[in-house]
mmCIF file of N, CA and C in Angstrom:
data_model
loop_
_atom_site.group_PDB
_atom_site.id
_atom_site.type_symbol
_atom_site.label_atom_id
_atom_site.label_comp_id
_atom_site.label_asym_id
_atom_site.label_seq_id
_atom_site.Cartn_x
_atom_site.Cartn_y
_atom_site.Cartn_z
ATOM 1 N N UNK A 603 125.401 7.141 -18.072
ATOM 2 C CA UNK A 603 126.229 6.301 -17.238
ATOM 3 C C UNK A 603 125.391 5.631 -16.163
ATOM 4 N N UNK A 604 124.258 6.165 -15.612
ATOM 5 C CA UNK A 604 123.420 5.759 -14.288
ATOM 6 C C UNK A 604 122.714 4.607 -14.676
ATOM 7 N N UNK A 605 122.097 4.474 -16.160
ATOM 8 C CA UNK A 605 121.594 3.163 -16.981
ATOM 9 C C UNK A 605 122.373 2.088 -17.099
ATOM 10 N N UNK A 606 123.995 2.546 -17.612
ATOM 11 C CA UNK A 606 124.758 1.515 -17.830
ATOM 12 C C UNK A 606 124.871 0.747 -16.441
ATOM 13 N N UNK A 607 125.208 1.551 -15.135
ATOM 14 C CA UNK A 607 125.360 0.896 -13.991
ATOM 15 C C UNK A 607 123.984 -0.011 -13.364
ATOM 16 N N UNK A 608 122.796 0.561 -13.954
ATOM 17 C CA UNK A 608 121.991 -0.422 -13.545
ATOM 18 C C UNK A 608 121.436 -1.156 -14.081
ATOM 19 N N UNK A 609 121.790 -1.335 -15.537
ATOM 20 C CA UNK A 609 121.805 -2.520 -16.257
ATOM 21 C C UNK A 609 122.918 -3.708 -15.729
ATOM 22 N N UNK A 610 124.066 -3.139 -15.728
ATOM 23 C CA UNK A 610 125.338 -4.076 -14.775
ATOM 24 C C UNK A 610 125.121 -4.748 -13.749
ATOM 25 N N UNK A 611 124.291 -3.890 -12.627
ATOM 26 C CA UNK A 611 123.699 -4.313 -11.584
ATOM 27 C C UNK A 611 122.314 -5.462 -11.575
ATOM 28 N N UNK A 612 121.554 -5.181 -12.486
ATOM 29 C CA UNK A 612 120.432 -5.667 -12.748
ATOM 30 C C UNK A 612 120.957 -7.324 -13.595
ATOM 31 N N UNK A 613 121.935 -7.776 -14.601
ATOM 32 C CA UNK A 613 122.278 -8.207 -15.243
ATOM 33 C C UNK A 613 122.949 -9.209 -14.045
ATOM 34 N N UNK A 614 123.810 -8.648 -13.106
ATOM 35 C CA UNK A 614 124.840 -9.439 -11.994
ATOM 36 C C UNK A 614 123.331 -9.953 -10.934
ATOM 37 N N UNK A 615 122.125 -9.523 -10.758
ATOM 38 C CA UNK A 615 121.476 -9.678 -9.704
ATOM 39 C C UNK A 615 120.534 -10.981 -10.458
ATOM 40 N N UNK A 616 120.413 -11.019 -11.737
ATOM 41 C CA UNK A 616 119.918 -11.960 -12.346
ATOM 42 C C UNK A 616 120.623 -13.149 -12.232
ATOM 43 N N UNK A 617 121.754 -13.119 -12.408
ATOM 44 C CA UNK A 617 123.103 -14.241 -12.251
ATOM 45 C C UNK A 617 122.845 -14.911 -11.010
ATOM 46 N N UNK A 618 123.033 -14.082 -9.593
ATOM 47 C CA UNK A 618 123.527 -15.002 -8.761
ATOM 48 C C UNK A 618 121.668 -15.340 -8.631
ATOM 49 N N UNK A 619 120.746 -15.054 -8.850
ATOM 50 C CA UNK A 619 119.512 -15.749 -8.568
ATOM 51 C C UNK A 619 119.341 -16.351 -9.405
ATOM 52 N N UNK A 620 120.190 -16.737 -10.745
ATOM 53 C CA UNK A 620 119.697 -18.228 -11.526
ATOM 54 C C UNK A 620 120.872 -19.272 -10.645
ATOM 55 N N UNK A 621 121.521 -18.898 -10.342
ATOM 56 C CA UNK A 621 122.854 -19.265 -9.848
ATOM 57 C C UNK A 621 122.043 -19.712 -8.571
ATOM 58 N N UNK A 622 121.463 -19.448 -7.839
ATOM 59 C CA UNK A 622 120.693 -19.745 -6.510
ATOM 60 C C UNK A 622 119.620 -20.958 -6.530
ATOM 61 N N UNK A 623 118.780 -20.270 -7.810
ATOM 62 C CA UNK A 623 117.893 -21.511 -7.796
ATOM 63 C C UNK A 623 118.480 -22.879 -8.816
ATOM 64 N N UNK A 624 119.654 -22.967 -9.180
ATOM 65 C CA UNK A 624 120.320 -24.192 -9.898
ATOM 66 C C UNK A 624 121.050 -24.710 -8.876
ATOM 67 N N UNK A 625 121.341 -24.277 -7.692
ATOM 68 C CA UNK A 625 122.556 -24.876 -6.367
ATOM 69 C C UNK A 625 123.495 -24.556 -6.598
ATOM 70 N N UNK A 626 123.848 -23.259 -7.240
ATOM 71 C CA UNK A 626 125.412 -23.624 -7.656
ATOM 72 C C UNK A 626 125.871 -22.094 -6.447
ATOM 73 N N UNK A 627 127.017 -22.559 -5.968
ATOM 74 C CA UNK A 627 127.404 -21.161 -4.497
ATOM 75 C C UNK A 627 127.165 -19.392 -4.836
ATOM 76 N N UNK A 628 126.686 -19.155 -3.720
ATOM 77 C CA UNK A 628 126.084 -18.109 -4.325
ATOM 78 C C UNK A 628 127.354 -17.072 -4.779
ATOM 79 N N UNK A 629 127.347 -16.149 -5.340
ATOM 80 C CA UNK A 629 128.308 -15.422 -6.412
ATOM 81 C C UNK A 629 127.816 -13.583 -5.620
ATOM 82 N N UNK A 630 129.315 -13.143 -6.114
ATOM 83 C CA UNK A 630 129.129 -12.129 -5.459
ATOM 84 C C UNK A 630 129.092 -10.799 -6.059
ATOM 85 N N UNK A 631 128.293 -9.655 -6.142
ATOM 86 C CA UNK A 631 127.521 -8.853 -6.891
ATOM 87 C C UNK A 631 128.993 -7.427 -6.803
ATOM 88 N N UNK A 632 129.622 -7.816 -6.029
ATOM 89 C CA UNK A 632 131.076 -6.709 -5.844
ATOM 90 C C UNK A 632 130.499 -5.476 -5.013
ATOM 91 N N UNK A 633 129.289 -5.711 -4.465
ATOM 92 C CA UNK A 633 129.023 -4.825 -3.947
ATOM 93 C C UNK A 633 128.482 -5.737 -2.334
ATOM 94 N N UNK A 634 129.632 -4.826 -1.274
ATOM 95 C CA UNK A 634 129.511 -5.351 0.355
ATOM 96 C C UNK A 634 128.298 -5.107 1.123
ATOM 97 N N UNK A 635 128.026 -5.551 2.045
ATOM 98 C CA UNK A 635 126.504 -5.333 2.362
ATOM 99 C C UNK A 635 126.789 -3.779 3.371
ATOM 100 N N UNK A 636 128.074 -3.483 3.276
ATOM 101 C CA UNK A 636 127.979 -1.986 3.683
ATOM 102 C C UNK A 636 127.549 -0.889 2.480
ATOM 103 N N UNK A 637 127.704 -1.298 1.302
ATOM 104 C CA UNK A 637 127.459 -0.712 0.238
ATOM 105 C C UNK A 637 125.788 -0.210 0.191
ATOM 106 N N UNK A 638 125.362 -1.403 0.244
ATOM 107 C CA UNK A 638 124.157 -1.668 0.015
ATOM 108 C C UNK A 638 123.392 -0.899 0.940
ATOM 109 N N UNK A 639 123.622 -1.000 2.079
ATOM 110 C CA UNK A 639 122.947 -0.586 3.442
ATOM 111 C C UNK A 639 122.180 1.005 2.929
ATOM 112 N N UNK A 640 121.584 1.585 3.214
ATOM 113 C CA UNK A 640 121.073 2.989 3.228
ATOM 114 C C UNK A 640 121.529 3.620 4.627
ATOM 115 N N UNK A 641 122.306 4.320 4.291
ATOM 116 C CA UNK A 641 123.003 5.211 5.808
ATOM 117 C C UNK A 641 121.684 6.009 6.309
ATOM 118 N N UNK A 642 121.967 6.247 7.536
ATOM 119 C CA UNK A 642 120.704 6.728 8.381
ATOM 120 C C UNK A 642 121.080 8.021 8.201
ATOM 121 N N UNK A 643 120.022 8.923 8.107
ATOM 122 C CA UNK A 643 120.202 10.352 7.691
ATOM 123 C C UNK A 643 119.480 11.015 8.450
ATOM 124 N N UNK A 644 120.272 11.976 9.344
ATOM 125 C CA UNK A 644 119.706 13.010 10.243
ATOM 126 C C UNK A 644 119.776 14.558 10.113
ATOM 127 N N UNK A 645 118.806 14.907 9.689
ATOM 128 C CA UNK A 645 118.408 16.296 9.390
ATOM 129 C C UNK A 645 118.696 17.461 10.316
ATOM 130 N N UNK A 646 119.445 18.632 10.840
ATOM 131 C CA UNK A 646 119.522 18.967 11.836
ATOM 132 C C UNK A 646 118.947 20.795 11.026
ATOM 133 N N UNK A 647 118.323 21.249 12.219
ATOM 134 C CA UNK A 647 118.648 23.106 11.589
ATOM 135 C C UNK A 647 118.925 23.264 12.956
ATOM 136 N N UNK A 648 119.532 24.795 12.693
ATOM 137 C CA UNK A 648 120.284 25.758 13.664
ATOM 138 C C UNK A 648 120.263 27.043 12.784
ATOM 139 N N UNK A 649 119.450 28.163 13.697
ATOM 140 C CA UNK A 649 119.465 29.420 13.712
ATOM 141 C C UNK A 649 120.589 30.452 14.235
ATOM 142 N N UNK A 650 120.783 31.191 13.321
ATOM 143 C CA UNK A 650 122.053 32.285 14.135
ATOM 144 C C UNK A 650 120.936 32.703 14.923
ATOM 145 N N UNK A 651 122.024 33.238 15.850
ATOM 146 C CA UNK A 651 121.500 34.984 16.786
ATOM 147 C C UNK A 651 120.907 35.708 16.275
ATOM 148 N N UNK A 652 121.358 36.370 14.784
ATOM 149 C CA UNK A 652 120.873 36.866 14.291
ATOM 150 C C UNK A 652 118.901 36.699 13.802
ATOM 151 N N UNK A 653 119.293 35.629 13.229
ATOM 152 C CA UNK A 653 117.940 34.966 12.686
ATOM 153 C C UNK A 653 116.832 34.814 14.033
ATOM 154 N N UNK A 654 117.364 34.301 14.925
ATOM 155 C CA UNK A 654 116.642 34.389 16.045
ATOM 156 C C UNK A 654 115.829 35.938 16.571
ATOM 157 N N UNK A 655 116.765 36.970 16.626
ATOM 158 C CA UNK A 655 116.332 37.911 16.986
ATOM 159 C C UNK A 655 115.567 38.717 15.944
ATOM 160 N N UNK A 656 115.610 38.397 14.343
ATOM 161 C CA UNK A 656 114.878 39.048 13.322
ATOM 162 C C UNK A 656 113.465 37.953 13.707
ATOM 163 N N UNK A 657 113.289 36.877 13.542
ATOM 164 C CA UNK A 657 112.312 36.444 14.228
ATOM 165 C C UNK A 657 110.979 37.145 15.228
ATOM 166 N N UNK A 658 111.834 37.478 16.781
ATOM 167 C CA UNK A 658 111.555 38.257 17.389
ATOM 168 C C UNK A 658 110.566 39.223 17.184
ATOM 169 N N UNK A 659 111.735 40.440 16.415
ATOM 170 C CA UNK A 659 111.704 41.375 15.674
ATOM 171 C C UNK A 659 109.899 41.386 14.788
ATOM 172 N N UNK A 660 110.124 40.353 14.333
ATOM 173 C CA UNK A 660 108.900 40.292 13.340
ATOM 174 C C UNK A 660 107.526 40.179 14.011
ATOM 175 N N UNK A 661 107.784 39.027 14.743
ATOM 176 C CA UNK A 661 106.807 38.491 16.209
ATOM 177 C C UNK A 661 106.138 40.253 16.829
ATOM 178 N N UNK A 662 107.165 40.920 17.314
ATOM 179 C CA UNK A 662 106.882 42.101 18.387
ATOM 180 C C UNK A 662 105.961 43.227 17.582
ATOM 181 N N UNK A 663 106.330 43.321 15.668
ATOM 182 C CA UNK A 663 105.830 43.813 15.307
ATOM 183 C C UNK A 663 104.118 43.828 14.425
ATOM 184 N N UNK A 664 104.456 42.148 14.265
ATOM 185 C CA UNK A 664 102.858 41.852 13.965
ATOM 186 C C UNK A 664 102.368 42.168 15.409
ATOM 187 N N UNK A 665 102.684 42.089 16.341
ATOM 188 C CA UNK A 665 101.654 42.312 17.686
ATOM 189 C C UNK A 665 101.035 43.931 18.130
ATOM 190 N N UNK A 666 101.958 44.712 17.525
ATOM 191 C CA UNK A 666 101.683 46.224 17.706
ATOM 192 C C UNK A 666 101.601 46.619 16.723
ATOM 193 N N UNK A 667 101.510 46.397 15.315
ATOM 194 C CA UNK A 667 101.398 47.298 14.043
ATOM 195 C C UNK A 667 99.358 47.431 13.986
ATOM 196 N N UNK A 668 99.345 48.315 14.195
ATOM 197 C CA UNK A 668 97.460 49.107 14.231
ATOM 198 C C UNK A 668 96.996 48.491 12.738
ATOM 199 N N UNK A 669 95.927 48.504 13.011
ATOM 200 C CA UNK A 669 94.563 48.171 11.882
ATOM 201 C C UNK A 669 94.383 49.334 11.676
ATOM 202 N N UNK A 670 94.836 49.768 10.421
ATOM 203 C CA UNK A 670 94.506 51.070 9.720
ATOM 204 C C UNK A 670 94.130 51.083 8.127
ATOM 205 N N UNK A 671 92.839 50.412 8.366
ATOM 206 C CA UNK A 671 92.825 50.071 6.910
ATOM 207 C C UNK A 671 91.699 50.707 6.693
ATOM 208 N N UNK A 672 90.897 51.394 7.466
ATOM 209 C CA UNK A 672 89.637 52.436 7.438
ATOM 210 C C UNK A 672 90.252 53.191 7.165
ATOM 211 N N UNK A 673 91.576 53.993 7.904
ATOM 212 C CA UNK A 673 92.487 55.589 7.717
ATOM 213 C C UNK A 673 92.992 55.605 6.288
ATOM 214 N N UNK A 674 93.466 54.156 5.653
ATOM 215 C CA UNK A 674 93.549 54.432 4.874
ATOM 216 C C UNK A 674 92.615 54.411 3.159
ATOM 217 N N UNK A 675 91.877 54.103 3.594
ATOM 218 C CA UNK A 675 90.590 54.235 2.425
ATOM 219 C C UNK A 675 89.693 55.779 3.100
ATOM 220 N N UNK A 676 90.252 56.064 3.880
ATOM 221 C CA UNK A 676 89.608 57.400 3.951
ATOM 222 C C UNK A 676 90.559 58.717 3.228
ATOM 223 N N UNK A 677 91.809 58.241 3.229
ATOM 224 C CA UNK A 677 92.794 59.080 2.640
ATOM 225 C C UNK A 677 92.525 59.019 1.132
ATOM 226 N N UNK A 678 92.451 57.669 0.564
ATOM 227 C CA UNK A 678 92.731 57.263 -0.635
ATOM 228 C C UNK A 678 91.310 58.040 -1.364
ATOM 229 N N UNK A 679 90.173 58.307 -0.692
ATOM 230 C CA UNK A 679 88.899 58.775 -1.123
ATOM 231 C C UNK A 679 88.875 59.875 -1.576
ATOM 232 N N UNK A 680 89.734 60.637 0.185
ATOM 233 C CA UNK A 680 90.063 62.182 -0.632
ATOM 234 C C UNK A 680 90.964 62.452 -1.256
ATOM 235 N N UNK A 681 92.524 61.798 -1.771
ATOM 236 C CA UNK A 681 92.759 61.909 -3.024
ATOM 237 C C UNK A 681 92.275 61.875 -4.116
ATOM 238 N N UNK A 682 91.566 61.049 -4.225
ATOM 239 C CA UNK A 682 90.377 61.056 -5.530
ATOM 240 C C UNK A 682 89.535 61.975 -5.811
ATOM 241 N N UNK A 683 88.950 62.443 -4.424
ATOM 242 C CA UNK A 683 87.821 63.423 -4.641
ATOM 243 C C UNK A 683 88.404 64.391 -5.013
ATOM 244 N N UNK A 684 90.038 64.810 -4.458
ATOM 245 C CA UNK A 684 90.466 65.832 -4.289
ATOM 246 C C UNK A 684 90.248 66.748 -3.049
ATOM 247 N N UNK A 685 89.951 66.065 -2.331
ATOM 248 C CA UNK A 685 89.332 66.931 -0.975
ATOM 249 C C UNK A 685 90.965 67.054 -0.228
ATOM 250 N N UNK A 686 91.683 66.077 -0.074
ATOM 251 C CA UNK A 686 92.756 65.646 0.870
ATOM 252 C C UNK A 686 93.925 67.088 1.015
ATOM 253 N N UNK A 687 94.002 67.434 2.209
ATOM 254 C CA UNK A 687 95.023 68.469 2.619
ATOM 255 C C UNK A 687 96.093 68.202 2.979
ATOM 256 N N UNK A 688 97.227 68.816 2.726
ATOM 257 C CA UNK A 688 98.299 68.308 3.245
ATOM 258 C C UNK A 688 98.555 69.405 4.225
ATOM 259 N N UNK A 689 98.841 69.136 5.699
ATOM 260 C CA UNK A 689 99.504 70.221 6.462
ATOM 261 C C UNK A 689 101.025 70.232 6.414
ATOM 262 N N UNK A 690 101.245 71.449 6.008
ATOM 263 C CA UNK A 690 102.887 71.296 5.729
ATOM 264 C C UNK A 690 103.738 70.859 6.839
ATOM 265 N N UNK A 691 102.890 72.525 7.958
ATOM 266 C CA UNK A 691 104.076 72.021 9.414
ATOM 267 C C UNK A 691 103.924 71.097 9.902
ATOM 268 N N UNK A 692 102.869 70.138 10.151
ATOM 269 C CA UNK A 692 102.893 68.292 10.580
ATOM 270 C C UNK A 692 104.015 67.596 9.491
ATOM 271 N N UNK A 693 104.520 67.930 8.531
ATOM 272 C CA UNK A 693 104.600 67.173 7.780
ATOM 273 C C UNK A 693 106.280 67.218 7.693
ATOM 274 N N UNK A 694 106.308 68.488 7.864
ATOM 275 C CA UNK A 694 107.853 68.905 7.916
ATOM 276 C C UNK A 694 108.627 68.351 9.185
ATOM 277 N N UNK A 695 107.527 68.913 10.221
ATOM 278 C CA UNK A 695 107.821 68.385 11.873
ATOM 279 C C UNK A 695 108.264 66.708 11.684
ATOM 280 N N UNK A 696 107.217 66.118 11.023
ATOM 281 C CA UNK A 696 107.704 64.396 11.307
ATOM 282 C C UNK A 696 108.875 64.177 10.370
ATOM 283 N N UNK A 697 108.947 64.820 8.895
ATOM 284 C CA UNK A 697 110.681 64.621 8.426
ATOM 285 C C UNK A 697 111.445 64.684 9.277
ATOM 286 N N UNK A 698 111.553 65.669 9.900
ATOM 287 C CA UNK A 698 112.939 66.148 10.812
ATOM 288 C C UNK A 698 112.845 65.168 11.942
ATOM 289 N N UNK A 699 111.893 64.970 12.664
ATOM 290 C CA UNK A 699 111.688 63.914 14.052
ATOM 291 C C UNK A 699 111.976 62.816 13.001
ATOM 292 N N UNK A 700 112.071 61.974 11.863
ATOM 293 C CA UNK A 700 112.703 61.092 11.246
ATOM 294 C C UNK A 700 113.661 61.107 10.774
ATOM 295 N N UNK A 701 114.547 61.939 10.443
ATOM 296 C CA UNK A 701 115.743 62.388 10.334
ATOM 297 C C UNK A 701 116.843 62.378 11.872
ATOM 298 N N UNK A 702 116.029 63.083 12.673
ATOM 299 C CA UNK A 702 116.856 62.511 14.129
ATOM 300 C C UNK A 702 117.109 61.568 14.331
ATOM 301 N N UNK A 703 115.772 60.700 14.401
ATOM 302 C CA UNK A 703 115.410 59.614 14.832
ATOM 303 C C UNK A 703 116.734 58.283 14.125
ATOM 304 N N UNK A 704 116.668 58.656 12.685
ATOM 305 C CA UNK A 704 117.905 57.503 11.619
ATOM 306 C C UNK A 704 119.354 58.763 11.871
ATOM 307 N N UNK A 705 119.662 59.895 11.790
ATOM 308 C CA UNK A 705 120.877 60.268 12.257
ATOM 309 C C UNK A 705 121.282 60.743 12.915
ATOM 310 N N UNK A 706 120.144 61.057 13.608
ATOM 311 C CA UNK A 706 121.059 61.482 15.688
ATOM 312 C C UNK A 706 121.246 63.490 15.310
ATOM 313 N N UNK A 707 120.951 63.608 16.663
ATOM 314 C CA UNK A 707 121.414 64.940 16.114
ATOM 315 C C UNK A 707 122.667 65.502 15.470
ATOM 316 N N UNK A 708 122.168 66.368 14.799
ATOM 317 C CA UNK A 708 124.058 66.992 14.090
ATOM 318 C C UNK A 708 124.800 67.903 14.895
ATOM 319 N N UNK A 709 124.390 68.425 16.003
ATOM 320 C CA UNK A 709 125.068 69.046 16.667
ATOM 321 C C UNK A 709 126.342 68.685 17.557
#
């Protein structure tokens, strides 16, 4: 359909310009020069609250998240070697201090 219309168009735009250069009054294409015009188009963005403050959020944490990329190729070594220890009670201690921490105490 987008061909047919601009063959129509193309076909009527040929007309009134043989029609122009023979003198004969110029002829009208059915399309108004409001038609024609290209409307001015203004782009706008707007952030929620939300988005704003995950932003933030992201900002505060690239600024304080540590360079630990030695700690961790030192870990990853002694897994391999097999050297690497796990201490239980550090390990248990930070579950539970993460467990508070996401559900509050149960008491």
């Amino acid at each position: 359909m987008d061909s047919k219309i601009n063959r129509v168009l193309v076909s009527q735009a040929s007309m009134v310009r043989k029609d122009n250069e023979a003198g004969v009054g110029r002829r009208e294409t059915g399309l108004s020069q409001k038609q024609t015009e290209k409307p001015e188009v203004t782009d706008t963005v707007s952030l929620t609250d939300t988005a704003l403050r995950i932003g933030r959020i992201e900002n505060a944490i690239a600024e304080i998240h540590p360079d630990n990329t030695q700690r961790v190729e030192e870990i990853k070594k002694a897994i391999f070697d097999g050297t690497y220890e796990i201490n239980d009670k550090k390990l248990v201690d930070n579950l539970l201090k993460f467990e508070l921490t996401i559900y509050g105490d149960p008491k």
